[in-house]
Each structure stands twice: as structure tokens, then as C-alpha cells.
Amino acid sequence: HHYGITVNPHGENLAVICTPEGLPTRLVIKDLVDDINLSTTPIVARGPEPDTHTQLPTQTFWGLIRAELHRYTEEHPEYTDRLAATGLTGATFLRYPLNGYRLKLGYTDLDTRPPIPVTGSIPNPLHTVEPVYSETILPS
């Protein structure tokens, strides 16, 4: 509601965080498998938006994400170590071929989750891209 964004993930991709008394306090979405919808009404908290038909060059797209990560760490320095531990801006990500593995293993319910093999790594576009701040490319 705050950002005027809705998502339609499957129920198994949601986690409800509750207080010790059992009252829900947060919703964690671990996978956006269907779609994301933006309200057509401009929402101040969401910030400026480009024309919906505008396509951003790849470097600009990743640069915007890198700039937002930078902004977030400046606004929330208490999370800097946690963000660094994720490797979100590391040189590569490990490659886990989940879909192919599930096709091979099947989709039946299992008592335990088998280890998923790593099949190499892929480059991380956030590693070397320079931050691009939205106010430098979006009209006021």
C-alpha cells in the first residue's frame, strides 16, 4: 500500500513474521513468480518513474540498482555488514540450475530437501557498474 505496488506470488513463497504473541508484523516475499503491478496513480513514496514505454540500457538499469543499494546503506548503516555478507555486489554468483534439477528429480513432496548441485558461476552485473542516480536520468 505504501508504494502502490502489488505482487501475486504463490502462497508457498510467502512467510508471515509474527510476534511471540502470534500477531503478524511483516510479510516476507521470497520469490516473485507471477507478476508485479504498479498503481496508475503517482505515489510519492515510490518516487519518480520513467514513461512506462521507456526501455533503459542495461548498464543504466544495473547502475540504478547499484545506486539504490548505496542509498540504502547510507540511510541504514546498521545493516552494512549484513548486506556485505550477502555478496550482493560480489564478482559472481554461484549457478544453481533449479528448474533443470527439479525436472530431473520430479516435483513430488520429499521428506528432506536434497542438496542442489552448483554448476559454476555467473558474472554479477552489480559488481563493476557505476551507480546511476535516478534524478540524473529521470525528468522532474
PDB file of C-alpha atoms in Angstrom:
ATOM      1  CA  HIS A   1       0.000   0.000   0.000  1.00  0.00           C
ATOM      2  CA  HIS A   2       2.772   2.424   0.902  1.00  0.00           C
ATOM      3  CA  TYR A   3       4.388   2.205  -2.561  1.00  0.00           C
ATOM      4  CA  GLY A   4       1.316   1.380  -4.629  1.00  0.00           C
ATOM      5  CA  ILE A   5       2.754  -1.999  -5.623  1.00  0.00           C
ATOM      6  CA  THR A   6       1.068  -5.383  -5.551  1.00  0.00           C
ATOM      7  CA  VAL A   7       2.612  -8.773  -6.209  1.00  0.00           C
ATOM      8  CA  ASN A   8       0.979 -12.111  -6.920  1.00  0.00           C
ATOM      9  CA  PRO A   9       3.351 -14.760  -5.553  1.00  0.00           C
ATOM     10  CA  HIS A  10       2.224 -18.296  -4.765  1.00  0.00           C
ATOM     11  CA  GLY A  11       1.444 -18.914  -1.095  1.00  0.00           C
ATOM     12  CA  GLU A  12       4.449 -21.158  -0.579  1.00  0.00           C
ATOM     13  CA  ASN A  13       6.678 -18.210  -1.424  1.00  0.00           C
ATOM     14  CA  LEU A  14       5.454 -16.082   1.467  1.00  0.00           C
ATOM     15  CA  ALA A  15       6.487 -16.056   5.093  1.00  0.00           C
ATOM     16  CA  VAL A  16       4.468 -14.233   7.741  1.00  0.00           C
ATOM     17  CA  ILE A  17       6.628 -12.931  10.592  1.00  0.00           C
ATOM     18  CA  CYS A  18       4.742 -12.876  13.892  1.00  0.00           C
ATOM     19  CA  THR A  19       5.337 -11.518  17.371  1.00  0.00           C
ATOM     20  CA  PRO A  20       5.759 -14.008  20.242  1.00  0.00           C
ATOM     21  CA  GLU A  21       2.014 -13.488  20.833  1.00  0.00           C
ATOM     22  CA  GLY A  22       1.250 -14.684  17.302  1.00  0.00           C
ATOM     23  CA  LEU A  23       0.344 -11.314  15.787  1.00  0.00           C
ATOM     24  CA  PRO A  24       1.591 -10.784  12.215  1.00  0.00           C
ATOM     25  CA  THR A  25       4.087  -7.935  11.889  1.00  0.00           C
ATOM     26  CA  ARG A  26       5.697  -8.399   8.456  1.00  0.00           C
ATOM     27  CA  LEU A  27       5.307 -10.297   5.234  1.00  0.00           C
ATOM     28  CA  VAL A  28       8.433 -11.635   3.539  1.00  0.00           C
ATOM     29  CA  ILE A  29       8.219 -12.476  -0.160  1.00  0.00           C
ATOM     30  CA  LYS A  30      10.907 -14.922  -1.203  1.00  0.00           C
ATOM     31  CA  ASP A  31      10.014 -15.330  -4.864  1.00  0.00           C
ATOM     32  CA  LEU A  32       8.020 -13.174  -7.265  1.00  0.00           C
ATOM     33  CA  VAL A  33       6.857 -15.884  -9.626  1.00  0.00           C
ATOM     34  CA  ASP A  34       3.875 -14.286 -11.265  1.00  0.00           C
ATOM     35  CA  ASP A  35       3.598 -10.564 -11.754  1.00  0.00           C
ATOM     36  CA  ILE A  36       4.143  -7.193 -10.164  1.00  0.00           C
ATOM     37  CA  ASN A  37       1.537  -4.467 -10.589  1.00  0.00           C
ATOM     38  CA  LEU A  38       2.077  -0.736 -10.116  1.00  0.00           C
ATOM     39  CA  SER A  39      -0.812   1.585  -9.380  1.00  0.00           C
ATOM     40  CA  THR A  40      -1.549   4.048 -12.158  1.00  0.00           C
ATOM     41  CA  THR A  41      -1.829   6.832  -9.577  1.00  0.00           C
ATOM     42  CA  PRO A  42       1.546   8.511  -8.906  1.00  0.00           C
ATOM     43  CA  ILE A  43       2.728   7.556  -5.404  1.00  0.00           C
ATOM     44  CA  VAL A  44       5.138   9.997  -3.728  1.00  0.00           C
ATOM     45  CA  ALA A  45       6.863   7.246  -1.699  1.00  0.00           C
ATOM     46  CA  ARG A  46       7.675   5.321  -4.894  1.00  0.00           C
ATOM     47  CA  GLY A  47       9.480   8.302  -6.370  1.00  0.00           C
ATOM     48  CA  PRO A  48       9.724   9.471  -9.982  1.00  0.00           C
ATOM     49  CA  GLU A  49       9.016   6.954 -12.719  1.00  0.00           C
ATOM     50  CA  PRO A  50      10.069   6.858 -16.339  1.00  0.00           C
ATOM     51  CA  ASP A  51       7.473   6.628 -19.063  1.00  0.00           C
ATOM     52  CA  THR A  52       6.196   3.041 -18.950  1.00  0.00           C
ATOM     53  CA  HIS A  53       7.310   2.562 -22.573  1.00  0.00           C
ATOM     54  CA  THR A  54      10.864   3.711 -21.921  1.00  0.00           C
ATOM     55  CA  GLN A  55      13.484   0.985 -22.121  1.00  0.00           C
ATOM     56  CA  LEU A  56      16.645   1.537 -20.134  1.00  0.00           C
ATOM     57  CA  PRO A  57      20.060   0.472 -21.417  1.00  0.00           C
ATOM     58  CA  THR A  58      21.388  -2.497 -19.448  1.00  0.00           C
ATOM     59  CA  GLN A  59      24.188  -0.502 -17.756  1.00  0.00           C
ATOM     60  CA  THR A  60      21.714   2.183 -16.697  1.00  0.00           C
ATOM     61  CA  PHE A  61      19.340  -0.412 -15.237  1.00  0.00           C
ATOM     62  CA  TRP A  62      22.061  -2.076 -13.130  1.00  0.00           C
ATOM     63  CA  GLY A  63      23.515   1.331 -12.260  1.00  0.00           C
ATOM     64  CA  LEU A  64      20.144   2.417 -10.849  1.00  0.00           C
ATOM     65  CA  ILE A  65      20.038  -0.699  -8.677  1.00  0.00           C
ATOM     66  CA  ARG A  66      23.619  -0.105  -7.511  1.00  0.00           C
ATOM     67  CA  ALA A  67      22.746   3.495  -6.620  1.00  0.00           C
ATOM     68  CA  GLU A  68      19.737   2.345  -4.595  1.00  0.00           C
ATOM     69  CA  LEU A  69      21.919  -0.139  -2.704  1.00  0.00           C
ATOM     70  CA  HIS A  70      24.335   2.693  -1.957  1.00  0.00           C
ATOM     71  CA  ARG A  71      21.487   4.938  -0.795  1.00  0.00           C
ATOM     72  CA  TYR A  72      20.119   2.178   1.409  1.00  0.00           C
ATOM     73  CA  THR A  73      23.439   1.539   3.119  1.00  0.00           C
ATOM     74  CA  GLU A  74      23.850   5.265   3.757  1.00  0.00           C
ATOM     75  CA  GLU A  75      20.346   5.515   5.224  1.00  0.00           C
ATOM     76  CA  HIS A  76      20.710   2.277   7.223  1.00  0.00           C
ATOM     77  CA  PRO A  77      24.371   1.919   8.251  1.00  0.00           C
ATOM     78  CA  GLU A  78      23.336  -0.645  10.863  1.00  0.00           C
ATOM     79  CA  TYR A  79      22.727  -3.127   8.003  1.00  0.00           C
ATOM     80  CA  THR A  80      26.005  -2.560   6.125  1.00  0.00           C
ATOM     81  CA  ASP A  81      27.641  -5.713   7.486  1.00  0.00           C
ATOM     82  CA  ARG A  82      24.574  -7.820   6.757  1.00  0.00           C
ATOM     83  CA  LEU A  83      24.385  -6.546   3.187  1.00  0.00           C
ATOM     84  CA  ALA A  84      28.103  -7.163   2.674  1.00  0.00           C
ATOM     85  CA  ALA A  85      27.674 -10.729   3.931  1.00  0.00           C
ATOM     86  CA  THR A  86      25.114 -11.458   1.188  1.00  0.00           C
ATOM     87  CA  GLY A  87      27.690 -10.970  -1.547  1.00  0.00           C
ATOM     88  CA  LEU A  88      25.098  -8.948  -3.454  1.00  0.00           C
ATOM     89  CA  THR A  89      27.799  -6.895  -5.172  1.00  0.00           C
ATOM     90  CA  GLY A  90      30.404  -9.659  -5.416  1.00  0.00           C
ATOM     91  CA  ALA A  91      32.095 -10.528  -8.716  1.00  0.00           C
ATOM     92  CA  THR A  92      29.989 -13.642  -9.347  1.00  0.00           C
ATOM     93  CA  PHE A  93      27.030 -15.659  -8.154  1.00  0.00           C
ATOM     94  CA  LEU A  94      27.020 -19.425  -7.871  1.00  0.00           C
ATOM     95  CA  ARG A  95      24.814 -21.046 -10.510  1.00  0.00           C
ATOM     96  CA  TYR A  96      22.128 -23.403  -9.213  1.00  0.00           C
ATOM     97  CA  PRO A  97      20.096 -24.832 -12.127  1.00  0.00           C
ATOM     98  CA  LEU A  98      16.894 -25.245 -10.112  1.00  0.00           C
ATOM     99  CA  ASN A  99      14.452 -25.833 -12.947  1.00  0.00           C
ATOM    100  CA  GLY A 100      16.561 -28.485 -14.649  1.00  0.00           C
ATOM    101  CA  TYR A 101      17.233 -30.170 -11.327  1.00  0.00           C
ATOM    102  CA  ARG A 102      13.537 -30.264 -10.447  1.00  0.00           C
ATOM    103  CA  LEU A 103      12.693 -31.678 -13.880  1.00  0.00           C
ATOM    104  CA  LYS A 104      15.225 -34.444 -13.280  1.00  0.00           C
ATOM    105  CA  LEU A 105      14.218 -35.047  -9.643  1.00  0.00           C
ATOM    106  CA  GLY A 106      10.499 -34.502 -10.077  1.00  0.00           C
ATOM    107  CA  TYR A 107       8.067 -32.305  -8.231  1.00  0.00           C
ATOM    108  CA  THR A 108       6.836 -34.772  -5.625  1.00  0.00           C
ATOM    109  CA  ASP A 109       6.957 -33.820  -1.961  1.00  0.00           C
ATOM    110  CA  LEU A 110      10.074 -35.087  -0.249  1.00  0.00           C
ATOM    111  CA  ASP A 111      10.791 -35.648   3.446  1.00  0.00           C
ATOM    112  CA  THR A 112      14.126 -33.851   3.122  1.00  0.00           C
ATOM    113  CA  ARG A 113      15.448 -31.361   0.653  1.00  0.00           C
ATOM    114  CA  PRO A 114      18.272 -32.856  -1.403  1.00  0.00           C
ATOM    115  CA  PRO A 115      21.343 -30.696  -1.977  1.00  0.00           C
ATOM    116  CA  ILE A 116      21.198 -28.785  -5.231  1.00  0.00           C
ATOM    117  CA  PRO A 117      24.408 -29.067  -7.227  1.00  0.00           C
ATOM    118  CA  VAL A 118      26.363 -25.949  -8.124  1.00  0.00           C
ATOM    119  CA  THR A 119      27.190 -25.859 -11.828  1.00  0.00           C
ATOM    120  CA  GLY A 120      29.643 -22.986 -11.991  1.00  0.00           C
ATOM    121  CA  SER A 121      29.153 -19.283 -11.560  1.00  0.00           C
ATOM    122  CA  ILE A 122      27.735 -16.347 -13.462  1.00  0.00           C
ATOM    123  CA  PRO A 123      29.028 -12.770 -13.545  1.00  0.00           C
ATOM    124  CA  ASN A 124      27.289 -10.244 -11.327  1.00  0.00           C
ATOM    125  CA  PRO A 125      26.402  -7.018 -13.181  1.00  0.00           C
ATOM    126  CA  LEU A 126      26.293  -5.126  -9.872  1.00  0.00           C
ATOM    127  CA  HIS A 127      29.974  -5.789  -9.240  1.00  0.00           C
ATOM    128  CA  THR A 128      31.557  -3.288 -11.620  1.00  0.00           C
ATOM    129  CA  VAL A 129      28.729  -0.978 -12.668  1.00  0.00           C
ATOM    130  CA  GLU A 130      28.907   2.627 -11.545  1.00  0.00           C
ATOM    131  CA  PRO A 131      25.892   3.901  -9.579  1.00  0.00           C
ATOM    132  CA  VAL A 132      23.376   5.863 -11.665  1.00  0.00           C
ATOM    133  CA  TYR A 133      21.101   8.074  -9.597  1.00  0.00           C
ATOM    134  CA  SER A 134      17.535   8.332 -10.884  1.00  0.00           C
ATOM    135  CA  GLU A 135      17.449  12.113 -10.587  1.00  0.00           C
ATOM    136  CA  THR A 136      20.196  12.292 -13.229  1.00  0.00           C
ATOM    137  CA  ILE A 137      18.187  10.413 -15.865  1.00  0.00           C
ATOM    138  CA  LEU A 138      14.514  10.932 -14.971  1.00  0.00           C
ATOM    139  CA  PRO A 139      12.624  14.159 -15.602  1.00  0.00           C
ATOM    140  CA  SER A 140      11.450  16.087 -12.535  1.00  0.00           C
TER     141      SER A 140
END
